[in-house]
GROMACS .gro file of C-alpha atoms in nm:
model
  485
    1UNK     CA    1  -2.077  -0.853   0.393
    2UNK     CA    2  -2.011  -0.481   0.439
    3UNK     CA    3  -2.047  -0.174   0.231
    4UNK     CA    4  -1.684  -0.204   0.107
    5UNK     CA    5  -1.755  -0.502  -0.120
    6UNK     CA    6  -2.039  -0.283  -0.287
    7UNK     CA    7  -1.749  -0.116  -0.445
    8UNK     CA    8  -1.695  -0.330  -0.737
    9UNK     CA    9  -1.680  -0.353  -1.110
   10UNK     CA   10  -1.941  -0.594  -1.199
   11UNK     CA   11  -2.082  -0.712  -1.522
   12UNK     CA   12  -2.412  -0.583  -1.653
   13UNK     CA   13  -2.562  -0.687  -1.987
   14UNK     CA   14  -2.290  -0.504  -2.189
   15UNK     CA   15  -2.045  -0.333  -1.982
   16UNK     CA   16  -1.878  -0.333  -1.635
   17UNK     CA   17  -2.012  -0.079  -1.393
   18UNK     CA   18  -1.777   0.059  -1.115
   19UNK     CA   19  -1.915   0.015  -0.777
   20UNK     CA   20  -1.726  -0.051  -0.455
   21UNK     CA   21  -1.643  -0.395  -0.308
   22UNK     CA   22  -1.819  -0.458   0.006
   23UNK     CA   23  -1.607  -0.611   0.281
   24UNK     CA   24  -1.637  -0.961   0.413
   25UNK     CA   25  -1.849  -1.005   0.731
   26UNK     CA   26  -2.005  -1.259   0.944
   27UNK     CA   27  -2.267  -1.448   0.766
   28UNK     CA   28  -2.541  -1.669   0.858
   29UNK     CA   29  -2.803  -1.903   0.724
   30UNK     CA   30  -3.097  -2.092   0.788
   31UNK     CA   31  -3.235  -2.359   1.022
   32UNK     CA   32  -2.964  -2.276   1.249
   33UNK     CA   33  -3.002  -1.989   1.508
   34UNK     CA   34  -2.739  -1.772   1.684
   35UNK     CA   35  -2.761  -1.547   1.982
   36UNK     CA   36  -2.441  -1.371   1.938
   37UNK     CA   37  -2.194  -1.311   1.637
   38UNK     CA   38  -1.875  -1.472   1.607
   39UNK     CA   39  -1.607  -1.260   1.801
   40UNK     CA   40  -1.234  -1.196   1.716
   41UNK     CA   41  -1.025  -1.097   1.411
   42UNK     CA   42  -1.063  -1.233   1.068
   43UNK     CA   43  -0.880  -1.151   0.730
   44UNK     CA   44  -1.003  -1.177   0.383
   45UNK     CA   45  -0.871  -1.174   0.043
   46UNK     CA   46  -1.064  -0.991  -0.245
   47UNK     CA   47  -1.002  -1.119  -0.609
   48UNK     CA   48  -1.127  -1.016  -0.946
   49UNK     CA   49  -1.117  -1.289  -1.219
   50UNK     CA   50  -0.887  -1.488  -0.972
   51UNK     CA   51  -0.645  -1.196  -0.932
   52UNK     CA   52  -0.603  -1.052  -0.592
   53UNK     CA   53  -0.676  -0.693  -0.591
   54UNK     CA   54  -0.726  -0.627  -0.212
   55UNK     CA   55  -0.771  -0.742   0.149
   56UNK     CA   56  -0.996  -0.670   0.451
   57UNK     CA   57  -0.965  -0.735   0.831
   58UNK     CA   58  -1.255  -0.730   1.060
   59UNK     CA   59  -1.248  -0.731   1.435
   60UNK     CA   60  -1.560  -0.784   1.639
   61UNK     CA   61  -1.581  -0.737   2.013
   62UNK     CA   62  -1.840  -0.717   2.287
   63UNK     CA   63  -1.940  -0.399   2.442
   64UNK     CA   64  -1.952  -0.343   2.833
   65UNK     CA   65  -2.306  -0.206   2.801
   66UNK     CA   66  -2.424  -0.491   2.570
   67UNK     CA   67  -2.423  -0.516   2.188
   68UNK     CA   68  -2.105  -0.522   1.995
   69UNK     CA   69  -1.826  -0.298   1.818
   70UNK     CA   70  -1.761  -0.404   1.459
   71UNK     CA   71  -1.433  -0.252   1.340
   72UNK     CA   72  -1.316  -0.302   0.976
   73UNK     CA   73  -1.012  -0.186   0.750
   74UNK     CA   74  -0.956  -0.279   0.394
   75UNK     CA   75  -0.840  -0.149   0.063
   76UNK     CA   76  -0.890  -0.275  -0.308
   77UNK     CA   77  -0.798  -0.160  -0.645
   78UNK     CA   78  -0.948  -0.253  -0.965
   79UNK     CA   79  -0.873  -0.185  -1.323
   80UNK     CA   80  -1.138  -0.292  -1.583
   81UNK     CA   81  -1.194  -0.156  -1.935
   82UNK     CA   82  -0.965   0.134  -1.886
   83UNK     CA   83  -1.125   0.249  -1.546
   84UNK     CA   84  -0.911   0.245  -1.252
   85UNK     CA   85  -1.087   0.268  -0.890
   86UNK     CA   86  -0.887   0.269  -0.569
   87UNK     CA   87  -1.077   0.265  -0.232
   88UNK     CA   88  -0.963   0.208   0.133
   89UNK     CA   89  -1.185   0.226   0.432
   90UNK     CA   90  -1.201   0.234   0.809
   91UNK     CA   91  -1.515   0.148   0.981
   92UNK     CA   92  -1.638   0.143   1.325
   93UNK     CA   93  -2.014   0.016   1.401
   94UNK     CA   94  -2.162   0.000   1.753
   95UNK     CA   95  -2.458  -0.232   1.730
   96UNK     CA   96  -2.715  -0.366   1.997
   97UNK     CA   97  -2.756  -0.713   2.091
   98UNK     CA   98  -2.958  -0.797   1.768
   99UNK     CA   99  -2.707  -0.622   1.548
  100UNK     CA  100  -2.915  -0.294   1.493
  101UNK     CA  101  -2.707   0.001   1.434
  102UNK     CA  102  -2.656   0.234   1.726
  103UNK     CA  103  -2.364   0.456   1.588
  104UNK     CA  104  -2.103   0.464   1.313
  105UNK     CA  105  -1.754   0.631   1.216
  106UNK     CA  106  -1.646   0.569   0.857
  107UNK     CA  107  -1.321   0.711   0.690
  108UNK     CA  108  -1.309   0.643   0.337
  109UNK     CA  109  -1.055   0.728   0.050
  110UNK     CA  110  -1.184   0.690  -0.306
  111UNK     CA  111  -0.956   0.763  -0.587
  112UNK     CA  112  -0.750   1.001  -0.367
  113UNK     CA  113  -1.072   1.175  -0.228
  114UNK     CA  114  -1.111   1.154   0.141
  115UNK     CA  115  -1.415   1.188   0.355
  116UNK     CA  116  -1.529   1.109   0.698
  117UNK     CA  117  -1.868   1.019   0.852
  118UNK     CA  118  -1.996   1.009   1.184
  119UNK     CA  119  -2.340   0.910   1.273
  120UNK     CA  120  -2.591   0.786   1.534
  121UNK     CA  121  -2.958   0.672   1.558
  122UNK     CA  122  -3.186   0.934   1.684
  123UNK     CA  123  -3.570   0.935   1.717
  124UNK     CA  124  -3.712   0.900   1.354
  125UNK     CA  125  -3.403   0.827   1.166
  126UNK     CA  126  -3.014   0.827   1.149
  127UNK     CA  127  -2.836   1.144   1.198
  128UNK     CA  128  -2.518   1.177   0.970
  129UNK     CA  129  -2.242   1.434   0.986
  130UNK     CA  130  -2.013   1.445   0.678
  131UNK     CA  131  -1.665   1.605   0.653
  132UNK     CA  132  -1.485   1.630   0.301
  133UNK     CA  133  -1.285   1.903   0.115
  134UNK     CA  134  -1.281   2.114   0.418
  135UNK     CA  135  -1.654   2.135   0.451
  136UNK     CA  136  -1.899   1.975   0.687
  137UNK     CA  137  -2.274   1.890   0.670
  138UNK     CA  138  -2.535   1.735   0.892
  139UNK     CA  139  -2.837   1.563   0.786
  140UNK     CA  140  -3.106   1.314   0.909
  141UNK     CA  141  -3.207   1.019   0.715
  142UNK     CA  142  -3.560   0.936   0.803
  143UNK     CA  143  -3.666   0.575   0.875
  144UNK     CA  144  -3.888   0.404   1.095
  145UNK     CA  145  -3.699   0.063   1.066
  146UNK     CA  146  -3.414  -0.061   1.239
  147UNK     CA  147  -3.088  -0.009   1.036
  148UNK     CA  148  -2.819  -0.277   1.002
  149UNK     CA  149  -2.460  -0.219   0.910
  150UNK     CA  150  -2.303  -0.388   0.602
  151UNK     CA  151  -2.091  -0.613   0.814
  152UNK     CA  152  -2.385  -0.754   1.001
  153UNK     CA  153  -2.627  -0.808   0.715
  154UNK     CA  154  -2.559  -1.180   0.661
  155UNK     CA  155  -2.601  -1.255   1.024
  156UNK     CA  156  -2.956  -1.146   1.040
  157UNK     CA  157  -3.119  -1.503   0.904
  158UNK     CA  158  -2.911  -1.686   1.165
  159UNK     CA  159  -3.018  -1.443   1.433
  160UNK     CA  160  -3.402  -1.478   1.323
  161UNK     CA  161  -3.368  -1.848   1.257
  162UNK     CA  162  -3.493  -1.815   0.913
  163UNK     CA  163  -3.586  -2.136   0.750
  164UNK     CA  164  -3.445  -2.256   0.402
  165UNK     CA  165  -3.623  -2.080   0.119
  166UNK     CA  166  -3.737  -1.799   0.319
  167UNK     CA  167  -3.653  -1.421   0.224
  168UNK     CA  168  -3.602  -1.143   0.473
  169UNK     CA  169  -3.626  -0.769   0.409
  170UNK     CA  170  -3.388  -0.561   0.610
  171UNK     CA  171  -3.265  -0.202   0.575
  172UNK     CA  172  -2.897  -0.104   0.571
  173UNK     CA  173  -2.699   0.225   0.555
  174UNK     CA  174  -2.478   0.273   0.252
  175UNK     CA  175  -2.202   0.523   0.377
  176UNK     CA  176  -2.082   0.569   0.017
  177UNK     CA  177  -2.416   0.695  -0.129
  178UNK     CA  178  -2.537   0.841   0.206
  179UNK     CA  179  -2.871   0.650   0.168
  180UNK     CA  180  -3.079   0.376   0.341
  181UNK     CA  181  -3.123   0.066   0.125
  182UNK     CA  182  -3.367  -0.228   0.137
  183UNK     CA  183  -3.174  -0.549   0.111
  184UNK     CA  184  -3.337  -0.891   0.056
  185UNK     CA  185  -3.156  -1.199   0.199
  186UNK     CA  186  -3.265  -1.550   0.102
  187UNK     CA  187  -3.159  -1.849   0.322
  188UNK     CA  188  -3.070  -2.120   0.092
  189UNK     CA  189  -2.989  -2.392   0.345
  190UNK     CA  190  -2.696  -2.627   0.366
  191UNK     CA  191  -2.459  -2.636   0.045
  192UNK     CA  192  -2.078  -2.689   0.042
  193UNK     CA  193  -1.850  -2.428  -0.095
  194UNK     CA  194  -1.701  -2.486  -0.458
  195UNK     CA  195  -1.398  -2.625  -0.275
  196UNK     CA  196  -1.606  -2.873  -0.090
  197UNK     CA  197  -1.615  -2.719   0.272
  198UNK     CA  198  -1.943  -2.793   0.447
  199UNK     CA  199  -2.135  -2.446   0.488
  200UNK     CA  200  -2.470  -2.272   0.504
  201UNK     CA  201  -2.563  -2.082   0.188
  202UNK     CA  202  -2.716  -1.721   0.159
  203UNK     CA  203  -2.802  -1.518  -0.134
  204UNK     CA  204  -2.874  -1.130  -0.142
  205UNK     CA  205  -2.977  -0.852  -0.368
  206UNK     CA  206  -2.706  -0.608  -0.313
  207UNK     CA  207  -2.594  -0.604  -0.682
  208UNK     CA  208  -2.842  -0.543  -0.967
  209UNK     CA  209  -2.895  -0.832  -1.220
  210UNK     CA  210  -2.637  -1.061  -1.062
  211UNK     CA  211  -2.645  -1.310  -0.775
  212UNK     CA  212  -2.432  -1.237  -0.456
  213UNK     CA  213  -2.388  -1.578  -0.294
  214UNK     CA  214  -2.253  -1.625   0.065
  215UNK     CA  215  -2.122  -1.948   0.222
  216UNK     CA  216  -2.054  -1.942   0.609
  217UNK     CA  217  -1.986  -2.196   0.869
  218UNK     CA  218  -2.220  -2.298   1.152
  219UNK     CA  219  -2.065  -2.033   1.386
  220UNK     CA  220  -2.157  -1.766   1.137
  221UNK     CA  221  -1.810  -1.707   1.006
  222UNK     CA  222  -1.809  -1.612   0.622
  223UNK     CA  223  -1.597  -1.869   0.423
  224UNK     CA  224  -1.659  -1.722   0.078
  225UNK     CA  225  -1.876  -1.441  -0.104
  226UNK     CA  226  -1.900  -1.484  -0.487
  227UNK     CA  227  -2.061  -1.206  -0.718
  228UNK     CA  228  -2.151  -1.315  -1.074
  229UNK     CA  229  -2.053  -1.688  -1.049
  230UNK     CA  230  -1.697  -1.596  -0.907
  231UNK     CA  231  -1.607  -1.293  -1.112
  232UNK     CA  232  -1.563  -1.107  -0.788
  233UNK     CA  233  -1.452  -1.328  -0.479
  234UNK     CA  234  -1.406  -1.249  -0.100
  235UNK     CA  235  -1.242  -1.542   0.062
  236UNK     CA  236  -1.132  -1.589   0.430
  237UNK     CA  237  -0.773  -1.650   0.465
  238UNK     CA  238  -0.544  -1.726   0.770
  239UNK     CA  239  -0.333  -1.407   0.858
  240UNK     CA  240  -0.014  -1.596   0.761
  241UNK     CA  241  -0.130  -1.654   0.403
  242UNK     CA  242  -0.214  -1.297   0.338
  243UNK     CA  243   0.114  -1.187   0.514
  244UNK     CA  244   0.317  -1.168   0.203
  245UNK     CA  245   0.046  -0.958   0.015
  246UNK     CA  246  -0.013  -0.724   0.289
  247UNK     CA  247   0.349  -0.680   0.411
  248UNK     CA  248   0.471  -0.647   0.040
  249UNK     CA  249   0.227  -0.369  -0.025
  250UNK     CA  250   0.302  -0.196   0.297
  251UNK     CA  251   0.688  -0.198   0.246
  252UNK     CA  252   0.633  -0.089  -0.122
  253UNK     CA  253   0.427   0.204  -0.002
  254UNK     CA  254   0.149   0.137  -0.256
  255UNK     CA  255  -0.153   0.353  -0.294
  256UNK     CA  256  -0.373   0.046  -0.226
  257UNK     CA  257  -0.249   0.021   0.132
  258UNK     CA  258  -0.111   0.353   0.210
  259UNK     CA  259  -0.409   0.496   0.417
  260UNK     CA  260  -0.431   0.155   0.611
  261UNK     CA  261  -0.074   0.124   0.682
  262UNK     CA  262   0.018   0.495   0.767
  263UNK     CA  263   0.098   0.527   1.130
  264UNK     CA  264   0.012   0.870   1.257
  265UNK     CA  265   0.198   1.008   1.542
  266UNK     CA  266   0.123   1.235   1.838
  267UNK     CA  267   0.270   1.495   1.858
  268UNK     CA  268   0.427   1.558   1.520
  269UNK     CA  269   0.808   1.564   1.526
  270UNK     CA  270   0.933   1.921   1.609
  271UNK     CA  271   1.251   1.855   1.380
  272UNK     CA  272   1.269   1.703   1.040
  273UNK     CA  273   1.386   1.351   1.054
  274UNK     CA  274   1.728   1.416   0.879
  275UNK     CA  275   1.802   1.673   1.160
  276UNK     CA  276   1.713   1.465   1.460
  277UNK     CA  277   2.007   1.327   1.655
  278UNK     CA  278   1.806   1.081   1.872
  279UNK     CA  279   1.448   0.973   1.925
  280UNK     CA  280   1.224   0.779   2.203
  281UNK     CA  281   0.880   0.663   2.109
  282UNK     CA  282   0.609   0.457   2.265
  283UNK     CA  283   0.419   0.216   2.044
  284UNK     CA  284   0.078   0.097   2.150
  285UNK     CA  285  -0.133  -0.177   1.994
  286UNK     CA  286   0.180  -0.415   1.947
  287UNK     CA  287   0.037  -0.743   2.077
  288UNK     CA  288   0.253  -0.936   2.324
  289UNK     CA  289   0.269  -1.233   2.096
  290UNK     CA  290   0.418  -1.059   1.799
  291UNK     CA  291   0.804  -1.087   1.795
  292UNK     CA  292   1.035  -0.792   1.814
  293UNK     CA  293   1.405  -0.737   1.720
  294UNK     CA  294   1.586  -0.809   2.021
  295UNK     CA  295   1.920  -0.616   1.953
  296UNK     CA  296   2.050  -0.383   1.704
  297UNK     CA  297   2.089  -0.012   1.636
  298UNK     CA  298   1.817   0.085   1.882
  299UNK     CA  299   1.702  -0.014   2.226
  300UNK     CA  300   1.373  -0.166   2.273
  301UNK     CA  301   1.179  -0.242   2.581
  302UNK     CA  302   0.833  -0.389   2.647
  303UNK     CA  303   0.649  -0.200   2.903
  304UNK     CA  304   0.285  -0.215   3.037
  305UNK     CA  305   0.079  -0.218   2.733
  306UNK     CA  306   0.328  -0.061   2.503
  307UNK     CA  307   0.684  -0.095   2.342
  308UNK     CA  308   0.936   0.176   2.398
  309UNK     CA  309   1.199   0.226   2.124
  310UNK     CA  310   1.491   0.456   2.171
  311UNK     CA  311   1.732   0.546   1.881
  312UNK     CA  312   2.034   0.753   1.814
  313UNK     CA  313   2.194   0.975   2.080
  314UNK     CA  314   1.925   0.896   2.325
  315UNK     CA  315   2.012   0.508   2.330
  316UNK     CA  316   2.247   0.368   2.583
  317UNK     CA  317   2.562   0.208   2.487
  318UNK     CA  318   2.500  -0.160   2.352
  319UNK     CA  319   2.702  -0.471   2.430
  320UNK     CA  320   2.943  -0.586   2.150
  321UNK     CA  321   2.832  -0.894   1.945
  322UNK     CA  322   3.040  -1.227   1.978
  323UNK     CA  323   3.265  -1.308   1.687
  324UNK     CA  324   3.061  -1.630   1.619
  325UNK     CA  325   2.737  -1.440   1.606
  326UNK     CA  326   2.879  -1.193   1.366
  327UNK     CA  327   2.999  -1.467   1.135
  328UNK     CA  328   2.636  -1.589   1.062
  329UNK     CA  329   2.576  -1.244   0.905
  330UNK     CA  330   2.836  -1.304   0.642
  331UNK     CA  331   2.675  -1.611   0.481
  332UNK     CA  332   2.454  -1.593   0.157
  333UNK     CA  333   2.079  -1.650   0.220
  334UNK     CA  334   1.756  -1.673   0.017
  335UNK     CA  335   1.755  -1.346  -0.199
  336UNK     CA  336   2.096  -1.242  -0.069
  337UNK     CA  337   2.343  -1.412  -0.279
  338UNK     CA  338   2.652  -1.256  -0.124
  339UNK     CA  339   2.875  -1.563  -0.256
  340UNK     CA  340   2.771  -1.503  -0.627
  341UNK     CA  341   3.055  -1.404  -0.874
  342UNK     CA  342   2.861  -1.088  -0.990
  343UNK     CA  343   2.821  -0.971  -0.635
  344UNK     CA  344   3.160  -1.053  -0.523
  345UNK     CA  345   3.324  -0.870  -0.817
  346UNK     CA  346   3.100  -0.558  -0.771
  347UNK     CA  347   3.196  -0.543  -0.415
  348UNK     CA  348   3.558  -0.576  -0.468
  349UNK     CA  349   3.535  -0.306  -0.743
  350UNK     CA  350   3.365  -0.077  -0.509
  351UNK     CA  351   3.557  -0.132  -0.195
  352UNK     CA  352   3.883  -0.298  -0.282
  353UNK     CA  353   4.085   0.052  -0.235
  354UNK     CA  354   3.904   0.152   0.089
  355UNK     CA  355   4.068   0.111   0.431
  356UNK     CA  356   3.792   0.090   0.698
  357UNK     CA  357   3.465  -0.077   0.721
  358UNK     CA  358   3.296   0.258   0.764
  359UNK     CA  359   3.445   0.365   0.436
  360UNK     CA  360   3.321   0.044   0.270
  361UNK     CA  361   2.961   0.077   0.408
  362UNK     CA  362   2.939   0.435   0.297
  363UNK     CA  363   3.048   0.357  -0.053
  364UNK     CA  364   2.839   0.054  -0.079
  365UNK     CA  365   2.520   0.250   0.049
  366UNK     CA  366   2.584   0.542  -0.199
  367UNK     CA  367   2.632   0.322  -0.499
  368UNK     CA  368   2.317   0.108  -0.429
  369UNK     CA  369   2.115   0.426  -0.389
  370UNK     CA  370   2.234   0.553  -0.719
  371UNK     CA  371   2.234   0.229  -0.920
  372UNK     CA  372   1.872   0.121  -0.857
  373UNK     CA  373   1.596   0.328  -0.978
  374UNK     CA  374   1.310   0.352  -0.728
  375UNK     CA  375   0.988   0.170  -0.796
  376UNK     CA  376   0.700   0.049  -0.606
  377UNK     CA  377   0.777  -0.310  -0.689
  378UNK     CA  378   1.020  -0.542  -0.545
  379UNK     CA  379   1.306  -0.578  -0.811
  380UNK     CA  380   1.382  -0.937  -0.664
  381UNK     CA  381   1.682  -1.084  -0.539
  382UNK     CA  382   2.025  -0.914  -0.498
  383UNK     CA  383   2.158  -1.064  -0.828
  384UNK     CA  384   1.840  -0.991  -1.012
  385UNK     CA  385   1.843  -0.621  -0.881
  386UNK     CA  386   2.211  -0.594  -0.971
  387UNK     CA  387   2.112  -0.651  -1.334
  388UNK     CA  388   1.762  -0.514  -1.356
  389UNK     CA  389   1.872  -0.171  -1.188
  390UNK     CA  390   1.562  -0.094  -1.015
  391UNK     CA  391   1.335  -0.174  -0.717
  392UNK     CA  392   1.174  -0.062  -0.381
  393UNK     CA  393   1.331  -0.033  -0.046
  394UNK     CA  394   1.328  -0.413  -0.005
  395UNK     CA  395   1.533  -0.427  -0.320
  396UNK     CA  396   1.770  -0.165  -0.220
  397UNK     CA  397   1.828  -0.331   0.125
  398UNK     CA  398   1.887  -0.685  -0.046
  399UNK     CA  399   2.140  -0.576  -0.272
  400UNK     CA  400   2.320  -0.362  -0.024
  401UNK     CA  401   2.310  -0.657   0.240
  402UNK     CA  402   2.466  -0.890  -0.030
  403UNK     CA  403   2.735  -0.633  -0.129
  404UNK     CA  404   2.825  -0.567   0.232
  405UNK     CA  405   2.852  -0.944   0.314
  406UNK     CA  406   3.065  -0.996   0.005
  407UNK     CA  407   3.289  -0.720   0.139
  408UNK     CA  408   3.326  -0.904   0.469
  409UNK     CA  409   3.084  -0.672   0.665
  410UNK     CA  410   2.843  -0.874   0.881
  411UNK     CA  411   2.499  -0.727   0.770
  412UNK     CA  412   2.136  -0.810   0.825
  413UNK     CA  413   1.814  -0.711   0.650
  414UNK     CA  414   1.561  -0.518   0.879
  415UNK     CA  415   1.206  -0.387   0.851
  416UNK     CA  416   1.008  -0.150   1.040
  417UNK     CA  417   0.880   0.200   1.044
  418UNK     CA  418   1.036   0.534   0.912
  419UNK     CA  419   0.912   0.886   0.913
  420UNK     CA  420   0.975   1.091   0.598
  421UNK     CA  421   0.776   1.419   0.691
  422UNK     CA  422   0.769   1.413   1.055
  423UNK     CA  423   0.373   1.361   1.074
  424UNK     CA  424   0.349   0.994   1.040
  425UNK     CA  425   0.544   0.672   0.997
  426UNK     CA  426   0.543   0.415   0.706
  427UNK     CA  427   0.658   0.064   0.661
  428UNK     CA  428   1.022   0.038   0.523
  429UNK     CA  429   1.310  -0.201   0.475
  430UNK     CA  430   1.693  -0.119   0.525
  431UNK     CA  431   1.992  -0.289   0.677
  432UNK     CA  432   2.213  -0.309   0.966
  433UNK     CA  433   2.586  -0.346   0.928
  434UNK     CA  434   2.827  -0.462   1.214
  435UNK     CA  435   3.105  -0.203   1.285
  436UNK     CA  436   3.347  -0.268   1.591
  437UNK     CA  437   3.110  -0.524   1.722
  438UNK     CA  438   2.785  -0.296   1.723
  439UNK     CA  439   2.501  -0.263   1.471
  440UNK     CA  440   2.492   0.043   1.247
  441UNK     CA  441   2.170   0.123   1.073
  442UNK     CA  442   2.211   0.204   0.702
  443UNK     CA  443   1.940   0.298   0.450
  444UNK     CA  444   2.060   0.236   0.090
  445UNK     CA  445   1.726   0.366  -0.036
  446UNK     CA  446   1.783   0.724   0.123
  447UNK     CA  447   2.170   0.701   0.109
  448UNK     CA  448   2.182   0.736   0.491
  449UNK     CA  449   2.485   0.627   0.709
  450UNK     CA  450   2.389   0.607   0.990
  451UNK     CA  451   1.995   0.609   0.904
  452UNK     CA  452   1.827   0.897   1.068
  453UNK     CA  453   1.670   0.812   1.415
  454UNK     CA  454   1.318   0.777   1.282
  455UNK     CA  455   1.428   0.420   1.155
  456UNK     CA  456   1.241   0.186   1.410
  457UNK     CA  457   1.327  -0.172   1.336
  458UNK     CA  458   1.073  -0.437   1.423
  459UNK     CA  459   1.174  -0.747   1.211
  460UNK     CA  460   1.485  -0.915   1.074
  461UNK     CA  461   1.493  -1.107   0.740
  462UNK     CA  462   1.368  -1.064   0.394
  463UNK     CA  463   1.171  -1.388   0.350
  464UNK     CA  464   0.790  -1.399   0.351
  465UNK     CA  465   0.811  -1.591   0.670
  466UNK     CA  466   1.011  -1.320   0.818
  467UNK     CA  467   0.773  -1.065   0.732
  468UNK     CA  468   0.460  -1.278   0.831
  469UNK     CA  469   0.438  -1.068   1.180
  470UNK     CA  470   0.370  -0.740   0.989
  471UNK     CA  471   0.021  -0.866   0.928
  472UNK     CA  472  -0.052  -0.847   1.299
  473UNK     CA  473   0.080  -0.490   1.317
  474UNK     CA  474  -0.040  -0.291   1.018
  475UNK     CA  475  -0.345  -0.081   1.090
  476UNK     CA  476  -0.333  -0.163   1.459
  477UNK     CA  477  -0.045   0.024   1.604
  478UNK     CA  478  -0.008   0.396   1.724
  479UNK     CA  479   0.308   0.596   1.789
  480UNK     CA  480   0.362   0.879   2.053
  481UNK     CA  481   0.672   1.061   2.073
  482UNK     CA  482   0.832   1.056   2.402
  483UNK     CA  483   1.154   1.265   2.333
  484UNK     CA  484   1.362   1.396   2.055
  485UNK     CA  485   1.691   1.536   2.050
   0.00000   0.00000   0.00000
């Protein structure tokens, strides 16, 4: 497991001590030998006392010149005995064929304090450059031993074919403390995970006074890591299972995921989003297997290795939708109870005297924006939100969509990216309503009709299954501004 999991509140004899959760990694164990690490992407849930407090994504790829690139992103937030600790991290390590460290890049935010490290192995040690608070410093940590990054530590026994019962001593670099540390790793042999999966088991001394146990499969993939008999758990999960947790946090713009999900743009927008008439952008890193919204307020085209989205005045006229297609967006759906008596009555109250759909849309948008108090938590379904009077962008979009459908305006819930400051994009939810056969972007959180051109819709639907593709996008994509008007 990597450095990230070394950031944990863990129990000493009388109190919980704050350190950072180290992130999940490949792991390996005895009597079984590997010559290469498991490649590809894996996702992990981080739990404290059975409550999910964070996540981690790791990607391992081979380098053309030999060796491997290990990339990790994750966030964790813990509150114990009155102390709160938030950490997010982006790590890139280049290692040799034996997983020994060659170079590193680490960006981390700890309780709002940001720093960046870059380093490389040089004769006699590890040369590190640190940038924080507008200052930079360079120093060399002396060592005659090979160093191994945190994400590779648990693989070392498998690479060396360590027999059960034997303990290895290796040296690792800790980016938080800017120190080289000795780590002892014991291969315990075959032992099933607590839920009965066949596994190889390791134990290391990353945390004082408590055991750090790791279970992994025969290929070296981590299945589970447990600190102090399950107080802190890092557990491998399929992406679709983590989708609800990660996408919900991203759409809520929570601090836990803010740095991970922020999409920085190049170059920055010249105009403020509200002053834009049209926008064209290219998104790279968007996998061909990930679905995209096929029609709507914007135009979208897959090109070689990128997706181009054009909005506002720069888009071409769209085809009108068939009447039977529009009818589907008048029906109630999960979380959008447009046929409920409460929603129907409120829609009649707000729109009964208005003559055009555009007037109705503006009235419903303005009312929803003022009715709901902004919060970082999803306030629930449309009916719940109507009574609770608070919620995040998802809540605003569900309530507006239900009211618009009840008022006879075909409307759909969409999610994607939006820029509020011109320097980057965040994940957001809003709606699209059908006017004269064409979709109109409507943002009931920001009270925008139409929504400004930085609204880039990627997915349709408010259910967890609809939002699941977000987990394949967050932390991976980049946006380049092609044209603004």
